[in-house]
Amino acid sequence: MNVHSTETGTPGGLDRILRTGPFHLALRAAIEARGLALHRVRHRLAQRGIHVGVTSLSYWQQGARRPRRAESLRAVRALEDVLGLPDGSLLRLLAPADDGGRERPASRSYQSLFERPDVLRELLAELDSPLDGGLHTLDHWERVRIGARRELLTRSSQQAVRAHRDGIDRCLAIHYGDTGCAPERVRVRAGENCRVGRVRWSEGAPVVVTELLFDTRLRSGETYVFGYAFEDGTGGVSHEYVRGFRFGGGPYVLQVGFDAEELPVRCHSFARTSAGARPSGAQELTLSGASRTVHLVRHSAGPGILGIGWEWA
């Protein structure tokens, strides 16, 4: 999905986000509006004597990092020229927040997003893979099915990503089951444009980590679309589904569907800053009678946790 058309819609939308921010969304929208890949932005900056790596540009437009040093702020001034923006329009959005000089963090550690970060750390070490695999998400659709025993049956994802370094040919997917989940019985199913690579799980913890191998090797700035699913059905009664985001990203859609014979009495969406934090921003969701589903839509997800919870009679 085109981030510009989703996030801003029109040039007028770009004007709006340049007024309101935040910086990373304004930068991303401006780059999309110009139709430039990040390596082309880097090249045009280099022509002006400004040298910034594609990775740094990618992190800036994700919200994973903010330009702070003098040379970085000089690059932001040059970006305004490269992208045809009014003078100061991006720099203004980097002004410190009025909260004692502190700024809200632009990212979350994976330790804060998962209830068993120790297990996840061990599994990642076995795969010799960091969570930041050189990709950031542009668009993510996720569907969850809850079964007749009120258990999490399946969760499937369709993602569009962009590489921010050369040579990317895979990504990691992580599944956290409900209490009682048997990770050795969870199955990973590859969808379009990918294959299942190595799969790791830990006895006694409801965690499964898998590699998804792409059909091509991406260069920096290239985009890719792929799909996959986890088939579970091994855990106990499910009460919520959550998705953690380390960095600010693109649009996210989550849809949860229920069995016709076992419908919840109430559903709501919510957010958390970390795995152990109290939910905030709860909104009631109406169950669709025809499809027996509820959903949430966020035009810019993360950093943090988004989810849907439900109550049984």
Short mmCIF file of N, CA, C and O in Angstrom, two decimals, residues 96-156:
data_model
loop_
_atom_site.label_atom_id
_atom_site.label_comp_id
_atom_site.label_asym_id
_atom_site.label_seq_id
_atom_site.Cartn_x
_atom_site.Cartn_y
_atom_site.Cartn_z
N PRO A 96 12.20 20.38 20.96
CA PRO A 96 11.94 19.54 22.13
C PRO A 96 10.54 19.75 22.67
O PRO A 96 9.99 20.86 22.64
N ALA A 97 9.94 18.66 23.15
CA ALA A 97 8.61 18.77 23.77
C ALA A 97 8.70 19.56 25.05
O ALA A 97 9.72 19.57 25.73
N ASP A 98 7.63 20.23 25.43
CA ASP A 98 7.60 21.05 26.63
C ASP A 98 7.30 20.18 27.85
O ASP A 98 6.25 20.24 28.46
N ASP A 99 8.26 19.33 28.21
CA ASP A 99 8.05 18.44 29.36
C ASP A 99 9.36 18.30 30.13
O ASP A 99 9.81 17.20 30.45
N GLY A 100 9.98 19.45 30.39
CA GLY A 100 11.22 19.43 31.13
C GLY A 100 12.41 19.08 30.27
O GLY A 100 13.45 18.68 30.77
N GLY A 101 12.28 19.22 28.96
CA GLY A 101 13.38 18.95 28.07
C GLY A 101 13.47 17.53 27.60
O GLY A 101 14.31 17.18 26.78
N ARG A 102 12.60 16.65 28.11
CA ARG A 102 12.63 15.25 27.68
C ARG A 102 11.70 15.05 26.50
O ARG A 102 10.70 15.73 26.36
N GLU A 103 12.03 14.10 25.67
CA GLU A 103 11.18 13.74 24.55
C GLU A 103 10.66 12.34 24.75
O GLU A 103 11.31 11.50 25.37
N ARG A 104 9.50 12.07 24.24
CA ARG A 104 8.98 10.72 24.31
C ARG A 104 9.88 9.77 23.52
O ARG A 104 10.37 10.13 22.46
N PRO A 105 10.11 8.57 24.04
CA PRO A 105 10.95 7.64 23.28
C PRO A 105 10.33 7.29 21.95
O PRO A 105 9.13 7.12 21.83
N ALA A 106 11.19 7.16 20.94
CA ALA A 106 10.70 6.86 19.59
C ALA A 106 10.71 5.37 19.31
O ALA A 106 10.36 4.96 18.22
N SER A 107 11.14 4.56 20.29
CA SER A 107 11.19 3.13 20.07
C SER A 107 11.00 2.42 21.39
O SER A 107 11.04 3.02 22.46
N ARG A 108 10.76 1.10 21.31
CA ARG A 108 10.66 0.25 22.49
C ARG A 108 11.64 -0.91 22.33
O ARG A 108 11.82 -1.42 21.22
N SER A 109 12.23 -1.34 23.42
CA SER A 109 13.05 -2.54 23.38
C SER A 109 12.14 -3.75 23.33
O SER A 109 11.02 -3.72 23.83
N TYR A 110 12.63 -4.84 22.72
CA TYR A 110 11.78 -6.02 22.68
C TYR A 110 11.56 -6.59 24.08
O TYR A 110 10.57 -7.25 24.34
N GLN A 111 12.49 -6.29 25.04
CA GLN A 111 12.28 -6.75 26.41
C GLN A 111 11.01 -6.17 26.99
O GLN A 111 10.33 -6.82 27.80
N SER A 112 10.67 -4.95 26.59
CA SER A 112 9.48 -4.31 27.15
C SER A 112 8.19 -4.77 26.48
O SER A 112 7.11 -4.59 27.03
N LEU A 113 8.29 -5.39 25.30
CA LEU A 113 7.09 -5.77 24.55
C LEU A 113 6.66 -7.21 24.81
O LEU A 113 5.52 -7.56 24.52
N PHE A 114 7.55 -8.04 25.34
CA PHE A 114 7.24 -9.46 25.50
C PHE A 114 7.33 -9.86 26.97
O PHE A 114 8.22 -9.41 27.69
N GLU A 115 6.44 -10.74 27.38
CA GLU A 115 6.41 -11.18 28.77
C GLU A 115 7.59 -12.09 29.12
O GLU A 115 7.98 -12.17 30.27
N ARG A 116 8.16 -12.79 28.15
CA ARG A 116 9.32 -13.64 28.40
C ARG A 116 10.49 -13.23 27.50
O ARG A 116 10.89 -13.97 26.60
N PRO A 117 11.06 -12.05 27.75
CA PRO A 117 12.16 -11.61 26.89
C PRO A 117 13.39 -12.51 27.01
O PRO A 117 14.18 -12.60 26.08
N ASP A 118 13.56 -13.19 28.15
CA ASP A 118 14.71 -14.08 28.30
C ASP A 118 14.62 -15.24 27.32
O ASP A 118 15.62 -15.62 26.69
N VAL A 119 13.42 -15.82 27.17
CA VAL A 119 13.24 -16.92 26.22
C VAL A 119 13.44 -16.42 24.80
O VAL A 119 14.11 -17.07 23.98
N LEU A 120 12.87 -15.27 24.49
CA LEU A 120 13.01 -14.73 23.13
C LEU A 120 14.47 -14.46 22.81
O LEU A 120 14.94 -14.76 21.70
N ARG A 121 15.21 -13.95 23.77
CA ARG A 121 16.62 -13.67 23.54
C ARG A 121 17.39 -14.95 23.21
O ARG A 121 18.24 -14.97 22.31
N GLU A 122 17.08 -16.03 23.90
CA GLU A 122 17.75 -17.31 23.64
C GLU A 122 17.41 -17.83 22.24
O GLU A 122 18.28 -18.34 21.54
N LEU A 123 16.15 -17.73 21.86
CA LEU A 123 15.75 -18.23 20.54
C LEU A 123 16.39 -17.41 19.42
O LEU A 123 16.80 -17.96 18.40
N LEU A 124 16.46 -16.11 19.60
CA LEU A 124 17.10 -15.26 18.60
C LEU A 124 18.59 -15.58 18.49
O LEU A 124 19.17 -15.56 17.39
N ALA A 125 19.20 -15.90 19.63
CA ALA A 125 20.62 -16.26 19.61
C ALA A 125 20.83 -17.57 18.82
O ALA A 125 21.81 -17.71 18.09
N GLU A 126 19.90 -18.53 18.96
CA GLU A 126 20.00 -19.77 18.21
C GLU A 126 19.93 -19.53 16.70
O GLU A 126 20.58 -20.21 15.91
N LEU A 127 19.11 -18.56 16.32
CA LEU A 127 18.97 -18.25 14.90
C LEU A 127 20.02 -17.26 14.42
O LEU A 127 20.10 -16.97 13.22
N ASP A 128 20.78 -16.72 15.37
CA ASP A 128 21.81 -15.72 15.03
C ASP A 128 21.19 -14.58 14.23
O ASP A 128 21.74 -14.14 13.22
N SER A 129 20.03 -14.10 14.71
CA SER A 129 19.31 -13.05 13.98
C SER A 129 18.80 -12.00 14.96
O SER A 129 18.20 -12.35 15.97
N PRO A 130 19.03 -10.71 14.66
CA PRO A 130 18.43 -9.66 15.46
C PRO A 130 16.98 -9.43 15.05
O PRO A 130 16.56 -9.83 13.96
N LEU A 131 16.20 -8.80 15.93
CA LEU A 131 14.82 -8.48 15.57
C LEU A 131 14.78 -7.46 14.44
O LEU A 131 13.90 -7.49 13.60
N ASP A 132 15.73 -6.51 14.45
CA ASP A 132 15.81 -5.59 13.33
C ASP A 132 16.56 -6.27 12.21
O ASP A 132 17.79 -6.28 12.17
N GLY A 133 15.84 -6.89 11.30
CA GLY A 133 16.47 -7.64 10.22
C GLY A 133 16.73 -6.82 8.99
O GLY A 133 16.86 -7.37 7.89
N GLY A 134 16.81 -5.49 9.12
CA GLY A 134 17.06 -4.65 7.96
C GLY A 134 15.81 -4.24 7.23
O GLY A 134 15.88 -3.76 6.10
N LEU A 135 14.64 -4.45 7.85
CA LEU A 135 13.36 -4.13 7.22
C LEU A 135 12.55 -3.22 8.13
O LEU A 135 12.68 -3.27 9.36
N HIS A 136 11.69 -2.42 7.54
CA HIS A 136 10.64 -1.77 8.33
C HIS A 136 9.32 -1.93 7.60
O HIS A 136 9.26 -2.04 6.38
N THR A 137 8.25 -1.98 8.38
CA THR A 137 6.93 -2.30 7.86
C THR A 137 6.24 -1.07 7.30
O THR A 137 6.18 -0.03 7.97
N LEU A 138 5.72 -1.19 6.10
CA LEU A 138 4.93 -0.12 5.49
C LEU A 138 3.44 -0.32 5.71
O LEU A 138 2.69 0.65 5.84
N ASP A 139 3.01 -1.59 5.76
CA ASP A 139 1.58 -1.88 5.86
C ASP A 139 1.43 -3.30 6.40
O ASP A 139 2.19 -4.19 6.01
N HIS A 140 0.47 -3.51 7.32
CA HIS A 140 0.33 -4.82 7.95
C HIS A 140 -1.14 -5.11 8.21
O HIS A 140 -1.82 -4.36 8.91
N TRP A 141 -1.65 -6.20 7.61
CA TRP A 141 -2.99 -6.71 7.86
C TRP A 141 -2.87 -8.02 8.62
O TRP A 141 -2.12 -8.91 8.21
N GLU A 142 -3.62 -8.15 9.69
CA GLU A 142 -3.54 -9.36 10.50
C GLU A 142 -4.95 -9.86 10.82
O GLU A 142 -5.82 -9.07 11.20
N ARG A 143 -5.15 -11.17 10.69
CA ARG A 143 -6.44 -11.80 10.97
C ARG A 143 -6.25 -12.91 11.99
O ARG A 143 -5.36 -13.75 11.83
N VAL A 144 -7.10 -12.92 13.01
CA VAL A 144 -7.04 -13.90 14.08
C VAL A 144 -8.37 -14.63 14.14
O VAL A 144 -9.43 -14.00 14.05
N ARG A 145 -8.32 -15.98 14.30
CA ARG A 145 -9.53 -16.77 14.43
C ARG A 145 -9.55 -17.44 15.80
O ARG A 145 -8.58 -18.08 16.21
N ILE A 146 -10.69 -17.27 16.51
CA ILE A 146 -10.91 -17.90 17.80
C ILE A 146 -11.89 -19.05 17.62
O ILE A 146 -12.94 -18.88 16.99
N GLY A 147 -11.56 -20.22 18.16
CA GLY A 147 -12.32 -21.43 17.88
C GLY A 147 -13.48 -21.68 18.82
O GLY A 147 -13.79 -20.89 19.71
N ALA A 148 -14.10 -22.85 18.64
CA ALA A 148 -15.29 -23.22 19.39
C ALA A 148 -14.99 -23.49 20.86
O ALA A 148 -15.90 -23.48 21.69
N ARG A 149 -13.72 -23.77 21.19
CA ARG A 149 -13.33 -23.93 22.59
C ARG A 149 -12.79 -22.64 23.18
O ARG A 149 -12.17 -22.63 24.23
N ARG A 150 -13.03 -21.54 22.47
CA ARG A 150 -12.57 -20.21 22.89
C ARG A 150 -11.05 -20.10 22.82
O ARG A 150 -10.44 -19.26 23.47
N GLU A 151 -10.43 -20.93 22.00
CA GLU A 151 -8.98 -20.95 21.88
C GLU A 151 -8.53 -20.20 20.63
O GLU A 151 -9.30 -20.07 19.67
N LEU A 152 -7.29 -19.74 20.64
CA LEU A 152 -6.71 -19.10 19.47
C LEU A 152 -6.37 -20.19 18.46
O LEU A 152 -5.48 -20.99 18.69
N LEU A 153 -7.12 -20.20 17.35
CA LEU A 153 -6.91 -21.21 16.32
C LEU A 153 -5.77 -20.84 15.37
O LEU A 153 -4.82 -21.59 15.18
N THR A 154 -5.89 -19.69 14.74
CA THR A 154 -4.90 -19.26 13.75
C THR A 154 -4.73 -17.75 13.82
O THR A 154 -5.63 -17.02 14.27
N ARG A 155 -3.57 -17.30 13.34
CA ARG A 155 -3.34 -15.88 13.09
C ARG A 155 -2.54 -15.79 11.80
O ARG A 155 -1.53 -16.46 11.62
N SER A 156 -3.04 -14.99 10.88
CA SER A 156 -2.38 -14.82 9.58
C SER A 156 -2.04 -13.37 9.35
O SER A 156 -2.75 -12.46 9.81
#
